[in-house]
């Protein structure tokens, strides 16, 4: 036998079993798990955040995604001005607002 000659070994086995009903159920199960555990919750969070950004108004107490808490003094199309202390205002993007706080939260934090 020469080392340069290709050698092919044929696998002796039965014919393939084909694509059955269990394979379809397995694929369907993976798709359902992907939908309910990943896609649906992310879509829900995205919709909630979009409605939060649309509902921002002057006087709302908010906390940004960076952890800065303050009160909104002005709302523009893409930005809001947040008062974080007396005579200190920050301009932040609307999508950086993480959550709104109940009224009076900032006053309670200052006490």
mmCIF file of N, CA and C in Angstrom:
data_model
loop_
_atom_site.group_PDB
_atom_site.id
_atom_site.type_symbol
_atom_site.label_atom_id
_atom_site.label_comp_id
_atom_site.label_asym_id
_atom_site.label_seq_id
_atom_site.Cartn_x
_atom_site.Cartn_y
_atom_site.Cartn_z
ATOM 1 N N UNK A 1 0.835 -1.171 0.000
ATOM 2 C CA UNK A 1 0.000 0.000 0.000
ATOM 3 C C UNK A 1 0.883 1.238 0.000
ATOM 4 N N UNK A 2 0.617 2.126 -0.891
ATOM 5 C CA UNK A 2 1.368 3.363 -1.031
ATOM 6 C C UNK A 2 0.685 4.438 -0.178
ATOM 7 N N UNK A 3 1.465 5.269 0.508
ATOM 8 C CA UNK A 3 0.885 6.294 1.366
ATOM 9 C C UNK A 3 0.231 7.428 0.575
ATOM 10 N N UNK A 4 0.502 7.519 -0.686
ATOM 11 C CA UNK A 4 -0.071 8.584 -1.491
ATOM 12 C C UNK A 4 -1.418 8.204 -2.087
ATOM 13 N N UNK A 5 -1.791 6.946 -2.007
ATOM 14 C CA UNK A 5 -3.061 6.506 -2.560
ATOM 15 C C UNK A 5 -4.174 6.780 -1.553
ATOM 16 N N UNK A 6 -5.228 7.395 -2.020
ATOM 17 C CA UNK A 6 -6.349 7.627 -1.111
ATOM 18 C C UNK A 6 -7.060 6.324 -0.794
ATOM 19 N N UNK A 7 -7.447 6.199 0.440
ATOM 20 C CA UNK A 7 -8.157 5.004 0.872
ATOM 21 C C UNK A 7 -9.528 5.448 1.366
ATOM 22 N N UNK A 8 -10.547 4.830 0.872
ATOM 23 C CA UNK A 8 -11.910 5.166 1.288
ATOM 24 C C UNK A 8 -12.505 3.949 1.963
ATOM 25 N N UNK A 9 -13.027 4.169 3.125
ATOM 26 C CA UNK A 9 -13.689 3.099 3.849
ATOM 27 C C UNK A 9 -15.187 3.364 3.808
ATOM 28 N N UNK A 10 -15.911 2.416 3.359
ATOM 29 C CA UNK A 10 -17.362 2.566 3.276
ATOM 30 C C UNK A 10 -17.958 2.158 4.611
ATOM 31 N N UNK A 11 -18.863 2.975 5.062
ATOM 32 C CA UNK A 11 -19.538 2.658 6.313
ATOM 33 C C UNK A 11 -20.677 1.712 6.013
ATOM 34 N N UNK A 12 -20.635 0.601 6.684
ATOM 35 C CA UNK A 12 -21.699 -0.364 6.489
ATOM 36 C C UNK A 12 -22.728 -0.111 7.563
ATOM 37 N N UNK A 13 -23.864 0.328 7.161
ATOM 38 C CA UNK A 13 -24.924 0.602 8.118
ATOM 39 C C UNK A 13 -26.240 0.643 7.386
ATOM 40 N N UNK A 14 -27.271 0.750 8.167
ATOM 41 C CA UNK A 14 -28.597 0.809 7.577
ATOM 42 C C UNK A 14 -28.843 2.169 6.955
ATOM 43 N N UNK A 15 -29.946 2.271 6.312
ATOM 44 C CA UNK A 15 -30.330 3.527 5.687
ATOM 45 C C UNK A 15 -30.674 4.538 6.778
ATOM 46 N N UNK A 16 -30.576 5.838 6.457
ATOM 47 C CA UNK A 16 -30.914 6.882 7.418
ATOM 48 C C UNK A 16 -32.373 6.786 7.820
ATOM 49 N N UNK A 17 -32.700 7.282 8.999
ATOM 50 C CA UNK A 17 -34.058 7.115 9.493
ATOM 51 C C UNK A 17 -35.000 8.192 8.995
ATOM 52 N N UNK A 18 -34.469 9.254 8.399
ATOM 53 C CA UNK A 18 -35.335 10.291 7.849
ATOM 54 C C UNK A 18 -35.705 11.333 8.898
ATOM 55 N N UNK A 19 -36.564 12.226 8.508
ATOM 56 C CA UNK A 19 -36.971 13.336 9.356
ATOM 57 C C UNK A 19 -38.348 13.009 9.920
ATOM 58 N N UNK A 20 -38.410 12.705 11.204
ATOM 59 C CA UNK A 20 -39.654 12.239 11.794
ATOM 60 C C UNK A 20 -40.388 13.282 12.605
ATOM 61 N N UNK A 21 -41.474 12.829 13.191
ATOM 62 C CA UNK A 21 -42.335 13.709 13.979
ATOM 63 C C UNK A 21 -41.620 14.195 15.248
ATOM 64 N N UNK A 22 -40.798 13.368 15.835
ATOM 65 C CA UNK A 22 -40.072 13.778 17.050
ATOM 66 C C UNK A 22 -39.088 14.906 16.744
ATOM 67 N N UNK A 23 -38.501 14.887 15.576
ATOM 68 C CA UNK A 23 -37.594 15.957 15.189
ATOM 69 C C UNK A 23 -38.347 17.282 15.059
ATOM 70 N N UNK A 24 -39.546 17.229 14.488
ATOM 71 C CA UNK A 24 -40.362 18.438 14.380
ATOM 72 C C UNK A 24 -40.753 18.966 15.751
ATOM 73 N N UNK A 25 -41.117 18.070 16.655
ATOM 74 C CA UNK A 25 -41.469 18.492 18.011
ATOM 75 C C UNK A 25 -40.276 19.103 18.738
ATOM 76 N N UNK A 26 -39.112 18.550 18.538
ATOM 77 C CA UNK A 26 -37.907 19.080 19.165
ATOM 78 C C UNK A 26 -37.590 20.473 18.653
ATOM 79 N N UNK A 27 -37.670 20.683 17.359
ATOM 80 C CA UNK A 27 -37.420 22.008 16.775
ATOM 81 C C UNK A 27 -38.481 22.994 17.244
ATOM 82 N N UNK A 28 -39.741 22.559 17.258
ATOM 83 C CA UNK A 28 -40.819 23.414 17.756
ATOM 84 C C UNK A 28 -40.626 23.788 19.215
ATOM 85 N N UNK A 29 -40.138 22.848 20.016
ATOM 86 C CA UNK A 29 -39.851 23.134 21.420
ATOM 87 C C UNK A 29 -38.757 24.173 21.580
ATOM 88 N N UNK A 30 -37.713 24.074 20.785
ATOM 89 C CA UNK A 30 -36.637 25.069 20.846
ATOM 90 C C UNK A 30 -37.130 26.455 20.447
ATOM 91 N N UNK A 31 -37.970 26.499 19.425
ATOM 92 C CA UNK A 31 -38.519 27.788 18.993
ATOM 93 C C UNK A 31 -39.402 28.381 20.088
ATOM 94 N N UNK A 32 -40.223 27.560 20.727
ATOM 95 C CA UNK A 32 -41.100 28.044 21.802
ATOM 96 C C UNK A 32 -40.279 28.542 22.990
ATOM 97 N N UNK A 33 -39.231 27.831 23.364
ATOM 98 C CA UNK A 33 -38.372 28.263 24.472
ATOM 99 C C UNK A 33 -37.703 29.586 24.126
ATOM 100 N N UNK A 34 -37.194 29.693 22.914
ATOM 101 C CA UNK A 34 -36.552 30.935 22.477
ATOM 102 C C UNK A 34 -37.531 32.101 22.536
ATOM 103 N N UNK A 35 -38.762 31.875 22.076
ATOM 104 C CA UNK A 35 -39.769 32.947 22.052
ATOM 105 C C UNK A 35 -40.144 33.376 23.464
ATOM 106 N N UNK A 36 -40.491 32.439 24.334
ATOM 107 C CA UNK A 36 -41.010 32.790 25.657
ATOM 108 C C UNK A 36 -39.937 33.234 26.638
ATOM 109 N N UNK A 37 -38.712 32.791 26.479
ATOM 110 C CA UNK A 37 -37.669 33.163 27.431
ATOM 111 C C UNK A 37 -36.799 34.325 26.975
ATOM 112 N N UNK A 38 -36.709 34.578 25.691
ATOM 113 C CA UNK A 38 -35.818 35.628 25.207
ATOM 114 C C UNK A 38 -36.542 36.743 24.465
ATOM 115 N N UNK A 39 -37.253 36.416 23.427
ATOM 116 C CA UNK A 39 -37.791 37.429 22.530
ATOM 117 C C UNK A 39 -38.956 38.191 23.149
ATOM 118 N N UNK A 40 -39.920 37.505 23.723
ATOM 119 C CA UNK A 40 -41.113 38.153 24.267
ATOM 120 C C UNK A 40 -40.798 39.083 25.429
ATOM 121 N N UNK A 41 -40.005 38.672 26.433
ATOM 122 C CA UNK A 41 -39.685 39.606 27.526
ATOM 123 C C UNK A 41 -38.912 40.834 27.056
ATOM 124 N N UNK A 42 -37.998 40.667 26.104
ATOM 125 C CA UNK A 42 -37.235 41.807 25.606
ATOM 126 C C UNK A 42 -38.143 42.779 24.866
ATOM 127 N N UNK A 43 -39.067 42.256 24.088
ATOM 128 C CA UNK A 43 -40.013 43.107 23.373
ATOM 129 C C UNK A 43 -40.907 43.864 24.354
ATOM 130 N N UNK A 44 -41.323 43.198 25.419
ATOM 131 C CA UNK A 44 -42.153 43.845 26.434
ATOM 132 C C UNK A 44 -41.396 44.980 27.120
ATOM 133 N N UNK A 45 -40.133 44.752 27.489
ATOM 134 C CA UNK A 45 -39.328 45.804 28.118
ATOM 135 C C UNK A 45 -39.114 46.982 27.176
ATOM 136 N N UNK A 46 -38.911 46.711 25.896
ATOM 137 C CA UNK A 46 -38.711 47.768 24.915
ATOM 138 C C UNK A 46 -39.965 48.638 24.780
ATOM 139 N N UNK A 47 -41.142 48.003 24.756
ATOM 140 C CA UNK A 47 -42.393 48.748 24.668
ATOM 141 C C UNK A 47 -42.633 49.582 25.923
ATOM 142 N N UNK A 48 -42.346 49.023 27.101
ATOM 143 C CA UNK A 48 -42.519 49.766 28.347
ATOM 144 C C UNK A 48 -41.598 50.981 28.396
ATOM 145 N N UNK A 49 -40.361 50.829 27.957
ATOM 146 C CA UNK A 49 -39.414 51.944 27.968
ATOM 147 C C UNK A 49 -39.822 53.013 26.962
ATOM 148 N N UNK A 50 -40.342 52.602 25.808
ATOM 149 C CA UNK A 50 -40.807 53.572 24.817
ATOM 150 C C UNK A 50 -41.991 54.370 25.352
ATOM 151 N N UNK A 51 -42.897 53.711 26.056
ATOM 152 C CA UNK A 51 -44.035 54.439 26.627
ATOM 153 C C UNK A 51 -43.577 55.344 27.765
ATOM 154 N N UNK A 52 -42.556 54.948 28.517
ATOM 155 C CA UNK A 52 -41.997 55.799 29.571
ATOM 156 C C UNK A 52 -41.406 57.061 28.960
ATOM 157 N N UNK A 53 -40.635 56.933 27.895
ATOM 158 C CA UNK A 53 -40.017 58.102 27.253
ATOM 159 C C UNK A 53 -41.072 59.031 26.665
ATOM 160 N N UNK A 54 -42.151 58.464 26.148
ATOM 161 C CA UNK A 54 -43.203 59.294 25.564
ATOM 162 C C UNK A 54 -44.001 60.034 26.631
ATOM 163 N N UNK A 55 -44.048 59.476 27.842
ATOM 164 C CA UNK A 55 -44.874 60.085 28.885
ATOM 165 C C UNK A 55 -44.107 61.034 29.801
ATOM 166 N N UNK A 56 -42.834 61.283 29.538
ATOM 167 C CA UNK A 56 -42.064 62.193 30.393
ATOM 168 C C UNK A 56 -42.614 63.607 30.280
ATOM 169 N N UNK A 57 -42.745 64.269 31.426
ATOM 170 C CA UNK A 57 -43.242 65.637 31.423
ATOM 171 C C UNK A 57 -42.528 66.439 32.512
ATOM 172 N N UNK A 58 -42.677 67.744 32.428
ATOM 173 C CA UNK A 58 -42.043 68.647 33.380
ATOM 174 C C UNK A 58 -42.579 68.351 34.783
ATOM 175 N N UNK A 59 -41.659 68.274 35.741
ATOM 176 C CA UNK A 59 -42.041 68.002 37.126
ATOM 177 C C UNK A 59 -41.904 66.552 37.539
ATOM 178 N N UNK A 60 -41.716 65.646 36.589
ATOM 179 C CA UNK A 60 -41.534 64.236 36.931
ATOM 180 C C UNK A 60 -40.200 64.041 37.630
ATOM 181 N N UNK A 61 -40.185 63.193 38.620
ATOM 182 C CA UNK A 61 -38.939 62.819 39.291
ATOM 183 C C UNK A 61 -38.460 61.528 38.651
ATOM 184 N N UNK A 62 -37.214 61.539 38.184
ATOM 185 C CA UNK A 62 -36.694 60.403 37.422
ATOM 186 C C UNK A 62 -35.331 59.994 37.952
ATOM 187 N N UNK A 63 -34.927 58.804 37.548
ATOM 188 C CA UNK A 63 -33.567 58.336 37.786
ATOM 189 C C UNK A 63 -33.030 57.853 36.443
ATOM 190 N N UNK A 64 -31.805 58.257 36.130
ATOM 191 C CA UNK A 64 -31.220 57.888 34.842
ATOM 192 C C UNK A 64 -30.597 56.507 34.936
ATOM 193 N N UNK A 65 -30.221 55.970 33.792
ATOM 194 C CA UNK A 65 -29.580 54.657 33.775
ATOM 195 C C UNK A 65 -28.210 54.703 34.444
ATOM 196 N N UNK A 66 -27.642 55.907 34.582
ATOM 197 C CA UNK A 66 -26.371 56.062 35.280
ATOM 198 C C UNK A 66 -26.523 56.231 36.782
ATOM 199 N N UNK A 67 -27.771 56.330 37.266
ATOM 200 C CA UNK A 67 -28.010 56.421 38.693
ATOM 201 C C UNK A 67 -28.207 57.831 39.215
ATOM 202 N N UNK A 68 -28.319 58.827 38.337
ATOM 203 C CA UNK A 68 -28.514 60.212 38.751
ATOM 204 C C UNK A 68 -30.009 60.452 38.925
ATOM 205 N N UNK A 69 -30.401 60.933 40.108
ATOM 206 C CA UNK A 69 -31.803 61.211 40.389
ATOM 207 C C UNK A 69 -32.042 62.708 40.327
ATOM 208 N N UNK A 70 -33.179 63.100 39.767
ATOM 209 C CA UNK A 70 -33.508 64.511 39.680
ATOM 210 C C UNK A 70 -34.912 64.733 39.189
ATOM 211 N N UNK A 71 -35.257 66.015 39.032
ATOM 212 C CA UNK A 71 -36.586 66.399 38.587
ATOM 213 C C UNK A 71 -36.482 67.036 37.206
ATOM 214 N N UNK A 72 -37.372 66.664 36.309
ATOM 215 C CA UNK A 72 -37.353 67.188 34.947
ATOM 216 C C UNK A 72 -37.845 68.631 34.959
ATOM 217 N N UNK A 73 -37.062 69.519 34.322
ATOM 218 C CA UNK A 73 -37.458 70.914 34.223
ATOM 219 C C UNK A 73 -37.839 71.308 32.808
ATOM 220 N N UNK A 74 -37.380 70.547 31.804
ATOM 221 C CA UNK A 74 -37.704 70.861 30.416
ATOM 222 C C UNK A 74 -37.633 69.581 29.590
ATOM 223 N N UNK A 75 -38.587 69.422 28.681
ATOM 224 C CA UNK A 75 -38.631 68.247 27.811
ATOM 225 C C UNK A 75 -38.541 68.705 26.362
ATOM 226 N N UNK A 76 -37.545 68.211 25.630
ATOM 227 C CA UNK A 76 -37.406 68.459 24.202
ATOM 228 C C UNK A 76 -37.697 67.157 23.456
ATOM 229 N N UNK A 77 -37.437 67.164 22.151
ATOM 230 C CA UNK A 77 -37.699 65.961 21.358
ATOM 231 C C UNK A 77 -36.815 64.790 21.778
ATOM 232 N N UNK A 78 -35.515 65.026 21.876
ATOM 233 C CA UNK A 78 -34.580 63.944 22.191
ATOM 234 C C UNK A 78 -33.927 64.070 23.564
ATOM 235 N N UNK A 79 -34.014 65.234 24.186
ATOM 236 C CA UNK A 79 -33.325 65.476 25.446
ATOM 237 C C UNK A 79 -34.295 65.996 26.501
ATOM 238 N N UNK A 80 -33.907 65.820 27.764
ATOM 239 C CA UNK A 80 -34.623 66.423 28.889
ATOM 240 C C UNK A 80 -33.598 67.109 29.780
ATOM 241 N N UNK A 81 -34.031 68.168 30.445
ATOM 242 C CA UNK A 81 -33.179 68.806 31.434
ATOM 243 C C UNK A 81 -33.629 68.310 32.799
ATOM 244 N N UNK A 82 -32.648 67.844 33.583
ATOM 245 C CA UNK A 82 -32.933 67.288 34.893
ATOM 246 C C UNK A 82 -32.222 68.133 35.941
ATOM 247 N N UNK A 83 -32.996 68.646 36.905
ATOM 248 C CA UNK A 83 -32.406 69.417 37.999
ATOM 249 C C UNK A 83 -32.006 68.419 39.081
ATOM 250 N N UNK A 84 -30.701 68.373 39.384
ATOM 251 C CA UNK A 84 -30.198 67.431 40.371
ATOM 252 C C UNK A 84 -29.899 68.107 41.700
ATOM 253 N N UNK A 85 -29.757 69.428 41.697
ATOM 254 C CA UNK A 85 -29.540 70.208 42.911
ATOM 255 C C UNK A 85 -29.967 71.645 42.598
ATOM 256 N N UNK A 86 -29.953 72.503 43.608
ATOM 257 C CA UNK A 86 -30.296 73.905 43.366
ATOM 258 C C UNK A 86 -29.301 74.502 42.381
ATOM 259 N N UNK A 87 -29.815 75.125 41.321
ATOM 260 C CA UNK A 87 -29.023 75.772 40.277
ATOM 261 C C UNK A 87 -28.105 74.814 39.523
ATOM 262 N N UNK A 88 -28.395 73.520 39.540
ATOM 263 C CA UNK A 88 -27.608 72.537 38.786
ATOM 264 C C UNK A 88 -28.568 71.709 37.935
ATOM 265 N N UNK A 89 -28.449 71.871 36.604
ATOM 266 C CA UNK A 89 -29.277 71.107 35.675
ATOM 267 C C UNK A 89 -28.374 70.330 34.716
ATOM 268 N N UNK A 90 -28.799 69.129 34.410
ATOM 269 C CA UNK A 90 -28.085 68.284 33.456
ATOM 270 C C UNK A 90 -28.986 68.034 32.258
ATOM 271 N N UNK A 91 -28.397 68.037 31.094
ATOM 272 C CA UNK A 91 -29.144 67.686 29.886
ATOM 273 C C UNK A 91 -28.798 66.233 29.577
ATOM 274 N N UNK A 92 -29.814 65.390 29.548
ATOM 275 C CA UNK A 92 -29.610 63.965 29.270
ATOM 276 C C UNK A 92 -30.545 63.544 28.145
ATOM 277 N N UNK A 93 -30.162 62.502 27.440
ATOM 278 C CA UNK A 93 -31.021 61.955 26.395
ATOM 279 C C UNK A 93 -32.232 61.294 27.043
ATOM 280 N N UNK A 94 -33.334 61.324 26.331
ATOM 281 C CA UNK A 94 -34.551 60.710 26.862
ATOM 282 C C UNK A 94 -34.367 59.218 27.120
ATOM 283 N N UNK A 95 -33.664 58.553 26.221
ATOM 284 C CA UNK A 95 -33.512 57.111 26.404
ATOM 285 C C UNK A 95 -32.577 56.750 27.552
ATOM 286 N N UNK A 96 -31.903 57.751 28.157
ATOM 287 C CA UNK A 96 -31.065 57.491 29.318
ATOM 288 C C UNK A 96 -31.874 57.492 30.610
ATOM 289 N N UNK A 97 -33.137 57.907 30.539
ATOM 290 C CA UNK A 97 -33.998 57.883 31.720
ATOM 291 C C UNK A 97 -34.402 56.436 31.962
ATOM 292 N N UNK A 98 -34.059 55.941 33.149
ATOM 293 C CA UNK A 98 -34.328 54.540 33.462
ATOM 294 C C UNK A 98 -35.694 54.305 34.050
ATOM 295 N N UNK A 99 -36.154 55.212 34.918
ATOM 296 C CA UNK A 99 -37.447 55.014 35.576
ATOM 297 C C UNK A 99 -37.929 56.340 36.147
ATOM 298 N N UNK A 100 -39.228 56.420 36.358
ATOM 299 C CA UNK A 100 -39.789 57.566 37.069
ATOM 300 C C UNK A 100 -39.956 57.172 38.525
ATOM 301 N N UNK A 101 -39.831 58.152 39.385
ATOM 302 C CA UNK A 101 -39.962 57.929 40.819
ATOM 303 C C UNK A 101 -41.296 58.501 41.290
ATOM 304 N N UNK A 102 -41.845 57.970 42.365
ATOM 305 C CA UNK A 102 -43.066 58.559 42.907
ATOM 306 C C UNK A 102 -42.818 59.990 43.388
ATOM 307 N N UNK A 103 -43.841 60.836 43.293
ATOM 308 C CA UNK A 103 -43.712 62.224 43.712
ATOM 309 C C UNK A 103 -43.290 62.288 45.179
ATOM 310 N N UNK A 104 -42.340 63.178 45.463
ATOM 311 C CA UNK A 104 -41.874 63.350 46.832
ATOM 312 C C UNK A 104 -40.682 62.492 47.201
ATOM 313 N N UNK A 105 -40.235 61.647 46.306
ATOM 314 C CA UNK A 105 -39.087 60.778 46.612
ATOM 315 C C UNK A 105 -37.830 61.586 46.822
ATOM 316 N N UNK A 106 -37.590 62.579 45.973
ATOM 317 C CA UNK A 106 -36.368 63.381 46.092
ATOM 318 C C UNK A 106 -36.371 64.194 47.385
ATOM 319 N N UNK A 107 -37.532 64.690 47.761
ATOM 320 C CA UNK A 107 -37.640 65.447 49.008
ATOM 321 C C UNK A 107 -37.360 64.549 50.204
ATOM 322 N N UNK A 108 -37.839 63.313 50.144
ATOM 323 C CA UNK A 108 -37.589 62.363 51.227
ATOM 324 C C UNK A 108 -36.101 61.987 51.289
ATOM 325 N N UNK A 109 -35.441 61.934 50.132
ATOM 326 C CA UNK A 109 -34.005 61.608 50.118
ATOM 327 C C UNK A 109 -33.180 62.750 50.703
ATOM 328 N N UNK A 110 -33.628 63.986 50.501
ATOM 329 C CA UNK A 110 -32.878 65.139 51.008
ATOM 330 C C UNK A 110 -32.995 65.278 52.518
ATOM 331 N N UNK A 111 -34.079 64.782 53.095
ATOM 332 C CA UNK A 111 -34.270 64.920 54.560
ATOM 333 C C UNK A 111 -33.370 64.051 55.362
#
